[in-house]
Tab-separated table of C-alpha atoms and ligand atoms in Angstrom:
chain	number	residue	atom	x	y	z
B	1	MET	CA	27.490	9.858	-20.330
B	2	SER	CA	24.413	10.437	-22.439
B	3	TYR	CA	24.113	10.940	-26.151
B	4	LEU	CA	21.297	12.776	-27.884
B	5	SER	CA	21.976	11.178	-31.251
B	6	THR	CA	24.173	8.612	-32.997
B	7	LYS	CA	26.265	11.532	-34.247
B	8	ASP	CA	26.957	12.655	-30.645
B	9	PHE	CA	27.842	9.111	-29.700
B	10	LEU	CA	30.327	8.732	-32.554
B	11	ALA	CA	31.804	12.128	-31.687
B	12	ASP	CA	32.876	10.822	-28.235
B	13	LYS	CA	36.185	9.674	-29.599
B	14	ASP	CA	37.646	8.219	-26.431
B	15	PHE	CA	34.680	5.990	-25.841
B	16	VAL	CA	34.358	4.879	-29.463
B	17	ASP	CA	38.082	4.193	-29.780
B	18	ARG	CA	38.058	2.085	-26.617
B	19	TRP	CA	35.000	0.142	-27.701
B	20	GLN	CA	36.297	-0.486	-31.228
B	21	TYR	CA	39.760	-1.340	-29.923
B	22	THR	CA	38.317	-3.950	-27.547
B	23	LEU	CA	36.362	-5.602	-30.359
B	24	ARG	CA	39.224	-5.434	-32.846
B	25	SER	CA	42.032	-6.554	-30.559
B	26	GLY	CA	40.257	-8.781	-28.072
B	27	GLU	CA	42.285	-7.063	-25.337
B	28	LEU	CA	40.064	-6.588	-22.324
B	29	ASP	CA	40.202	-3.819	-19.732
B	30	LEU	CA	38.868	-5.957	-16.825
B	31	SER	CA	39.122	-3.144	-14.257
B	32	TRP	CA	35.516	-4.010	-13.163
B	33	MET	CA	36.889	-7.349	-11.937
B	34	ARG	CA	38.708	-5.426	-9.231
B	35	ALA	CA	35.565	-3.668	-7.960
B	36	GLY	CA	36.056	-2.736	-4.309
B	37	THR	CA	33.042	-4.680	-3.066
B	38	GLU	CA	32.471	-7.411	-0.466
B	39	LYS	CA	32.878	-11.010	-1.676
B	40	VAL	CA	29.871	-12.945	-0.423
B	41	GLU	CA	28.140	-16.264	-0.925
B	42	CYS	CA	24.705	-15.956	0.678
B	43	LYS	CA	22.808	-19.157	1.402
B	44	PRO	CA	19.229	-19.860	2.463
B	45	GLN	CA	18.957	-20.080	6.266
B	46	ASN	CA	16.043	-22.382	5.681
B	47	ALA	CA	16.361	-24.545	2.566
B	48	ARG	CA	12.605	-25.147	2.365
B	49	ARG	CA	11.869	-21.430	2.276
B	50	GLY	CA	14.464	-20.678	-0.399
B	51	LEU	CA	16.789	-17.682	-0.686
B	52	THR	CA	15.095	-14.673	0.897
B	53	PHE	CA	16.025	-11.007	1.193
B	54	ARG	CA	16.772	-11.682	4.855
B	55	ASP	CA	19.463	-14.180	3.793
B	56	LEU	CA	21.149	-11.355	1.881
B	57	ASP	CA	21.390	-9.096	4.929
B	58	VAL	CA	25.172	-9.397	5.204
B	59	PRO	CA	27.862	-6.736	5.678
B	60	GLY	CA	28.453	-4.664	2.567
B	61	TYR	CA	24.990	-5.413	1.162
B	62	GLY	CA	22.549	-5.602	4.045
B	63	TYR	CA	19.855	-3.296	5.303
B	64	THR	CA	20.612	-3.643	9.012
B	65	THR	CA	23.787	-1.615	8.671
B	66	MET	CA	22.358	0.873	6.175
B	67	PRO	CA	22.781	4.451	7.458
B	68	GLU	CA	19.809	6.745	8.115
B	69	LEU	CA	20.828	9.025	5.267
B	70	ALA	CA	21.438	7.369	1.889
B	71	ARG	CA	24.146	9.887	1.107
B	72	GLU	CA	26.515	7.830	-1.015
B	73	ASN	CA	24.181	6.609	-3.686
B	74	ARG	CA	22.306	9.021	-5.906
B	75	SER	CA	22.086	6.645	-8.887
B	76	PHE	CA	20.577	3.291	-9.859
B	77	ALA	CA	23.622	1.473	-8.437
B	78	PRO	CA	22.340	-1.548	-6.503
B	79	ARG	CA	23.205	-1.293	-2.793
B	80	GLY	CA	26.639	-2.830	-2.264
B	81	ALA	CA	27.940	-2.267	-5.814
B	82	GLU	CA	30.921	-0.030	-6.520
B	83	ILE	CA	29.712	3.380	-7.692
B	84	PRO	CA	32.081	4.824	-10.290
B	85	ALA	CA	32.371	8.555	-10.905
B	86	GLY	CA	29.972	9.859	-13.535
B	87	CYS	CA	26.822	7.926	-12.542
B	88	PRO	CA	23.744	10.089	-13.040
B	89	ASP	CA	22.128	11.871	-10.090
B	90	LEU	CA	18.534	10.619	-10.053
B	91	GLN	CA	17.530	13.310	-7.562
B	92	ALA	CA	15.571	10.905	-5.412
B	93	GLU	CA	13.226	12.821	-3.100
B	94	VAL	CA	13.213	10.284	-0.284
B	95	ASN	CA	16.710	9.615	1.038
B	96	ARG	CA	16.109	8.980	4.740
B	97	LYS	CA	15.613	5.420	5.925
B	98	SER	CA	13.243	6.615	8.659
B	99	GLU	CA	10.824	7.907	6.027
B	100	VAL	CA	10.269	4.482	4.467
B	101	TRP	CA	11.632	1.663	6.572
B	102	ALA	CA	9.455	-0.816	8.453
B	103	TYR	CA	10.165	-3.827	10.637
B	104	ASN	CA	9.832	-6.921	8.444
B	105	VAL	CA	9.461	-5.008	5.176
B	106	GLU	CA	11.535	-7.686	3.448
B	107	GLY	CA	9.182	-10.342	4.871
B	108	TYR	CA	6.111	-8.473	3.586
B	109	TYR	CA	7.670	-8.459	0.121
B	110	GLU	CA	8.361	-12.205	0.206
B	111	GLU	CA	4.826	-12.863	1.418
B	112	ALA	CA	3.356	-10.710	-1.361
B	113	MET	CA	5.296	-12.686	-3.955
B	114	SER	CA	4.201	-16.064	-2.654
B	115	ARG	CA	0.510	-15.142	-2.197
B	116	GLN	CA	-0.380	-13.660	-5.569
B	117	TRP	CA	-3.773	-14.783	-6.840
B	118	ASN	CA	-5.677	-14.337	-10.070
B	119	ALA	CA	-8.898	-12.345	-10.345
B	120	THR	CA	-9.795	-14.011	-13.645
B	121	THR	CA	-9.629	-17.596	-12.445
B	122	ASP	CA	-9.646	-17.720	-8.617
B	123	VAL	CA	-13.248	-16.558	-8.247
B	124	PRO	CA	-16.160	-18.856	-9.202
B	125	TRP	CA	-17.535	-16.394	-11.774
B	126	ALA	CA	-20.009	-18.786	-13.394
B	127	GLU	CA	-21.532	-19.552	-9.990
B	128	LEU	CA	-21.689	-15.847	-9.081
B	129	ILE	CA	-23.431	-14.913	-12.305
B	130	GLU	CA	-25.949	-17.719	-11.900
B	131	ALA	CA	-26.930	-16.585	-8.396
B	132	LYS	CA	-29.512	-13.971	-9.336
B	133	LEU	CA	-29.752	-11.292	-6.664
B	134	PRO	CA	-32.941	-9.370	-5.822
B	135	ASP	CA	-32.911	-6.048	-7.725
B	136	ASP	CA	-32.430	-3.752	-4.718
B	137	VAL	CA	-29.632	-5.868	-3.304
B	138	ALA	CA	-27.928	-6.163	-6.707
B	139	ARG	CA	-28.091	-2.403	-7.248
B	140	ALA	CA	-26.772	-1.681	-3.759
B	141	TYR	CA	-23.970	-4.184	-4.326
B	142	SER	CA	-23.089	-2.595	-7.673
B	143	GLN	CA	-22.937	0.797	-5.948
B	144	LEU	CA	-20.618	-0.535	-3.233
B	145	LEU	CA	-18.445	-2.126	-5.930
B	146	THR	CA	-18.318	1.184	-7.809
B	147	PHE	CA	-17.010	2.896	-4.669
B	148	LEU	CA	-14.491	0.105	-4.051
B	149	THR	CA	-13.211	0.349	-7.630
B	150	GLU	CA	-12.628	4.102	-7.153
B	151	VAL	CA	-10.769	3.391	-3.906
B	152	GLU	CA	-8.556	0.735	-5.462
B	153	MET	CA	-7.668	2.883	-8.436
B	154	ILE	CA	-6.246	5.587	-6.167
B	155	ALA	CA	-4.612	2.906	-4.030
B	156	THR	CA	-2.763	1.798	-7.181
B	157	ASP	CA	-1.729	5.331	-8.136
B	158	VAL	CA	-0.270	6.330	-4.764
B	159	PRO	CA	2.461	3.651	-4.445
B	160	CYS	CA	3.261	4.106	-8.149
B	161	LYS	CA	3.683	7.846	-7.610
B	162	TRP	CA	6.267	7.289	-4.860
B	163	LEU	CA	8.088	4.262	-6.266
B	164	GLY	CA	10.507	6.194	-8.483
B	165	ARG	CA	11.035	8.912	-5.871
B	166	LEU	CA	12.642	6.610	-3.301
B	167	ASN	CA	16.420	6.286	-3.198
B	168	ALA	CA	17.580	3.077	-4.929
B	169	ASP	CA	19.225	1.952	-1.653
B	170	PHE	CA	15.756	1.297	-0.203
B	171	PHE	CA	15.037	-1.407	-2.725
B	172	GLU	CA	13.324	-3.786	-0.267
B	173	VAL	CA	10.757	-1.031	0.310
B	174	LYS	CA	10.558	-0.246	-3.400
B	175	ASN	CA	9.958	-3.904	-4.190
B	176	PHE	CA	7.260	-4.088	-1.536
B	177	ILE	CA	5.581	-0.977	-2.924
B	178	ALA	CA	5.720	-2.482	-6.418
B	179	THR	CA	3.837	-5.545	-5.114
B	180	GLN	CA	1.340	-3.251	-3.444
B	181	ALA	CA	0.671	-1.458	-6.734
B	182	MET	CA	0.096	-4.854	-8.371
B	183	ASP	CA	-2.206	-5.969	-5.538
B	184	GLU	CA	-4.276	-2.777	-5.795
B	185	ALA	CA	-4.505	-3.049	-9.574
B	186	ARG	CA	-5.887	-6.568	-9.101
B	187	HIS	CA	-8.375	-5.263	-6.529
B	188	ALA	CA	-9.634	-2.625	-8.983
B	189	GLU	CA	-9.883	-5.427	-11.557
B	190	ILE	CA	-11.873	-7.806	-9.362
B	191	PHE	CA	-14.351	-5.158	-8.161
B	192	ARG	CA	-14.931	-3.914	-11.709
B	193	LYS	CA	-15.427	-7.464	-12.943
B	194	ARG	CA	-17.906	-8.178	-10.162
B	195	ALA	CA	-19.836	-4.925	-10.773
B	196	LEU	CA	-20.124	-5.701	-14.459
B	197	SER	CA	-21.377	-9.201	-13.732
B	198	THR	CA	-24.235	-8.302	-11.344
B	199	GLY	CA	-26.624	-7.498	-14.198
B	200	TRP	CA	-26.507	-3.780	-13.365
B	201	GLY	CA	-22.945	-2.678	-14.128
B	202	LEU	CA	-21.375	0.299	-12.382
B	203	MET	CA	-23.512	2.829	-10.535
B	204	ARG	CA	-22.459	6.339	-9.433
B	205	ALA	CA	-19.016	7.739	-8.595
B	206	SER	CA	-18.901	9.877	-5.451
B	207	ALA	CA	-17.594	13.453	-5.358
B	208	GLN	CA	-17.166	13.274	-1.583
B	209	ASN	CA	-15.132	10.088	-1.804
B	210	GLU	CA	-13.045	11.378	-4.627
B	211	PHE	CA	-11.977	14.459	-2.649
B	212	ASN	CA	-10.895	12.179	0.182
B	213	LEU	CA	-9.023	9.969	-2.253
B	214	LYS	CA	-7.374	12.958	-3.914
B	215	PHE	CA	-6.000	13.977	-0.507
B	216	LEU	CA	-4.146	10.651	-0.380
B	217	ARG	CA	-2.660	11.227	-3.787
B	218	ASP	CA	-1.574	14.788	-3.059
B	219	ALA	CA	0.337	14.176	0.198
B	220	ASP	CA	3.550	16.251	0.273
B	221	SER	CA	5.867	13.560	1.608
B	222	PHE	CA	6.057	9.790	1.604
B	223	ALA	CA	5.783	9.798	5.407
B	224	GLU	CA	2.429	11.634	5.179
B	225	ALA	CA	1.225	9.530	2.256
B	226	SER	CA	2.059	6.325	4.114
B	227	LEU	CA	0.278	7.381	7.322
B	228	ALA	CA	-2.803	8.429	5.371
B	229	LEU	CA	-2.795	5.454	3.000
B	230	HIS	CA	-1.275	2.414	4.689
B	231	LEU	CA	-2.387	3.115	8.203
B	232	GLN	CA	-5.596	5.101	7.977
B	233	ALA	CA	-7.283	4.504	4.640
B	234	GLU	CA	-6.271	0.895	4.210
B	235	GLY	CA	-6.935	0.131	7.861
B	236	MET	CA	-10.419	1.533	7.384
B	237	VAL	CA	-10.840	-0.430	4.157
B	238	LEU	CA	-9.689	-3.626	5.878
B	239	THR	CA	-12.543	-3.337	8.386
B	240	LEU	CA	-14.853	-2.479	5.492
B	241	PHE	CA	-13.811	-5.644	3.633
B	242	ARG	CA	-14.392	-7.772	6.702
B	243	PHE	CA	-17.918	-6.405	7.022
B	244	SER	CA	-18.408	-6.683	3.264
B	245	GLU	CA	-17.503	-10.357	3.496
B	246	TYR	CA	-20.080	-10.698	6.271
B	247	ILE	CA	-22.868	-8.973	4.308
B	248	SER	CA	-21.897	-10.434	0.908
B	249	PRO	CA	-24.842	-11.876	-0.994
B	250	THR	CA	-23.192	-15.197	-2.009
B	251	ASP	CA	-20.370	-17.546	-0.949
B	252	GLY	CA	-18.442	-16.645	-4.102
B	253	ASP	CA	-18.553	-12.986	-3.044
B	254	LYS	CA	-17.291	-13.920	0.402
B	255	LYS	CA	-14.341	-15.637	-1.255
B	256	LEU	CA	-13.691	-12.522	-3.345
B	257	PHE	CA	-13.468	-10.381	-0.202
B	258	ARG	CA	-11.252	-12.897	1.569
B	259	LEU	CA	-8.751	-12.792	-1.303
B	260	VAL	CA	-8.658	-8.999	-1.282
B	261	MET	CA	-8.383	-8.914	2.526
B	262	GLN	CA	-5.236	-11.025	2.665
B	263	ASP	CA	-3.448	-8.391	0.533
B	264	GLU	CA	-4.938	-5.464	2.419
B	265	ALA	CA	-3.824	-6.875	5.774
B	266	ARG	CA	-0.261	-6.918	4.426
B	267	HIS	CA	-0.445	-3.275	3.312
B	268	VAL	CA	-1.753	-2.227	6.714
B	269	GLY	CA	0.978	-4.387	8.297
B	270	TYR	CA	3.611	-2.390	6.459
B	271	GLY	CA	2.005	0.909	7.582
B	272	MET	CA	1.966	-0.209	11.227
B	273	GLN	CA	5.495	-1.583	11.217
B	274	HIS	CA	6.709	1.604	9.562
B	275	LEU	CA	5.110	3.796	12.205
B	276	LYS	CA	6.525	1.581	14.953
B	277	TRP	CA	9.970	1.795	13.439
B	278	VAL	CA	9.825	5.586	13.263
B	279	LEU	CA	8.594	5.915	16.854
B	280	ASP	CA	11.286	3.509	18.133
B	281	HIS	CA	14.130	5.221	16.307
B	282	PHE	CA	12.962	8.838	16.209
B	283	PRO	CA	10.704	9.468	19.221
B	284	GLU	CA	11.007	13.213	18.568
B	285	LYS	CA	8.775	12.745	15.506
B	286	ARG	CA	5.726	11.897	17.643
B	287	GLU	CA	4.255	15.412	17.534
B	288	LEU	CA	4.702	15.670	13.794
B	289	ILE	CA	2.914	12.335	13.377
B	290	HIS	CA	-0.009	13.613	15.484
B	291	HIS	CA	-0.162	16.641	13.224
B	292	HIS	CA	-0.269	14.467	10.075
B	293	LEU	CA	-2.957	12.284	11.640
B	294	ASP	CA	-5.052	15.355	12.554
B	295	GLU	CA	-5.106	16.361	8.923
B	296	ALA	CA	-5.592	12.925	7.457
B	297	GLU	CA	-8.466	12.053	9.814
B	298	ASN	CA	-10.460	15.012	8.530
B	299	PHE	CA	-10.366	13.657	5.036
B	300	VAL	CA	-10.134	9.921	5.246
B	301	PHE	CA	-12.996	9.314	7.626
B	302	GLY	CA	-15.384	11.526	5.696
B	303	GLY	CA	-15.433	8.896	2.943
B	304	GLY	CA	-17.287	6.211	4.835
B	305	TYR	CA	-20.215	8.534	5.476
B	306	ALA	CA	-20.849	9.501	1.836
B	307	THR	CA	-24.369	8.637	0.631
B	308	GLU	CA	-22.960	6.450	-2.134
B	309	VAL	CA	-21.349	4.199	0.493
B	310	LEU	CA	-23.624	4.486	3.496
B	311	GLU	CA	-26.897	3.633	1.753
B	312	PRO	CA	-25.768	0.569	-0.201
B	313	PHE	CA	-24.160	-0.679	2.982
B	314	ILE	CA	-27.430	-0.325	4.869
B	315	ILE	CA	-29.383	-2.125	2.123
B	316	LEU	CA	-26.832	-4.950	1.871
B	317	SER	CA	-26.638	-5.442	5.638
B	318	GLY	CA	-30.410	-5.445	6.006
B	319	LYS	CA	-30.801	-7.551	2.823
B	320	GLY	CA	-33.405	-5.284	1.225
B	321	LEU	CA	-35.276	-2.007	1.136
B	322	LYS	CA	-38.328	-2.865	3.240
B	323	LYS	CA	-38.718	-0.944	6.486
B	324	GLU	CA	-37.605	-3.836	8.683
B	325	ASN	CA	-34.662	-4.532	6.373
B	326	VAL	CA	-33.523	-0.914	6.569
B	327	ALA	CA	-33.862	-0.861	10.377
B	328	GLN	CA	-31.703	-3.984	10.597
B	329	GLY	CA	-29.276	-2.530	8.023
B	330	VAL	CA	-28.879	0.682	10.026
B	331	ARG	CA	-28.034	-1.319	13.169
B	332	ILE	CA	-25.360	-3.361	11.400
B	333	THR	CA	-23.933	-0.334	9.605
B	334	LEU	CA	-23.614	1.640	12.833
B	335	ALA	CA	-21.877	-1.291	14.481
B	336	PHE	CA	-19.533	-1.429	11.499
B	337	GLN	CA	-18.690	2.268	11.651
B	338	MET	CA	-17.965	2.117	15.349
B	339	LYS	CA	-15.808	-0.960	14.864
B	340	GLN	CA	-13.939	0.822	12.088
B	341	THR	CA	-13.045	3.722	14.367
B	342	GLU	CA	-12.175	1.456	17.325
B	343	GLU	CA	-9.882	-0.689	15.204
B	344	TYR	CA	-8.108	2.385	13.891
B	345	PHE	CA	-7.244	3.461	17.446
B	346	GLU	CA	-6.317	-0.102	18.436
B	347	ARG	CA	-3.824	-0.183	15.571
B	348	LEU	CA	-2.312	3.134	16.662
B	349	ALA	CA	-2.050	1.878	20.255
B	350	LYS	CA	-0.259	-1.258	19.014
B	351	CYS	CA	2.202	0.985	17.164
B	352	GLY	CA	2.966	2.840	20.394
B	353	MET	CA	0.483	5.728	20.216
B	354	PRO	CA	-2.193	4.902	22.809
B	355	GLU	CA	-2.544	8.642	23.564
B	356	ARG	CA	-4.020	9.243	20.113
B	357	ARG	CA	-7.517	8.549	21.472
B	358	ASP	CA	-7.390	11.542	23.758
B	359	ARG	CA	-6.054	13.792	21.041
B	360	SER	CA	-8.439	12.867	18.237
B	361	ARG	CA	-11.846	14.308	17.467
B	362	LEU	CA	-12.764	10.960	15.971
B	363	TRP	CA	-12.588	9.243	19.323
B	364	LYS	CA	-14.836	11.940	20.789
B	365	MET	CA	-17.238	11.437	17.895
B	366	LEU	CA	-17.282	7.709	18.581
B	367	GLU	CA	-18.102	8.316	22.248
B	368	LEU	CA	-20.875	10.741	21.325
B	369	ASN	CA	-22.299	8.185	18.885
B	370	LYS	CA	-22.235	5.520	21.568
B	371	GLN	CA	-24.011	7.782	24.034
B	372	ALA	CA	-26.642	8.762	21.477
B	373	LEU	CA	-27.288	5.123	20.592
B	374	GLY	CA	-27.188	3.899	24.167
B	375	VAL	CA	-24.214	1.608	23.491
B	376	ALA	CA	-21.918	0.889	26.455
B	377	ALA	CA	-18.613	2.730	26.102
K	401	FE2	FE1	-6.708	-2.656	-2.168
K	402	FE2	FE1	-4.157	-1.900	-0.081
């Protein structure tokens, strides 16, 4: 029932009479006490860990027995509650478990909740600001931080876009995605704060990167968005963070990247466990996944080669702009880019797609790069 105004509400005589009668007479209806639901008393399996989502995985409420198609519930009714007639149809777009589910998704949520950190207080800001960086290095760092802020802003928008489109029955996934949005918002915060504390501020946004990022936002389905975001983009960013930690100008900056990495590893973990789950339960989707990856690889991998990312990376890895610094920077950056591609294919192999190497132009590109640079394949 919905009412546009108080007048409409008062005009619903049945409802108003019942409500006023209850208050006047004190006679209660109590039909909700006879809800046809399972009586349960869930307990922590491990008292030290506390009551987890896994402890609630019992008949009538659990996720193990949840059907592939969330057909029954179209409303906000929490899974396991009685759904009376007349609940609104929320028209959720994603109603298939296979589109969202991942092994251990409930564990990823619990981990996210217990490992939240604070960008305002967990980084030694005073120490970072005191460590004056050489101008070229500081400017390159500010440029890298500008790029990372752009990346994290889109990484916040994508889970938020899908959160309300998932059927309410998938609430473990929805909760996980909510923590992801919070993590990404904190990443955008920490990179912005660091850029504005280098003495230079932000540098230049990148059109090339933004087109790649827009592709992530515009994916047609959650399955595509998740492959492109959780598995590809965030996997790529995870390698980028590891290298960024390595080339960071101060120990405080290394700490900053370590904090961000622990969240990013969890997001990639969800993407991998989701893909594994789909391949295990719906092997017929393999071809479709290859098709999505073909498309996403075109866009996602272009980002790392944009001038606004490549050049600051070279300067930071070589620790300056002198000829010998740049030569050293180019060597490290090439090693990073090759590692990034290799790790992407390693992740896919771990998920059960070792054949992706032979199907992808990226793998061919990596081999060509190795040949050109005289690196052993
Ligand atoms: Fe992030
Ligand atoms: Fe992330």
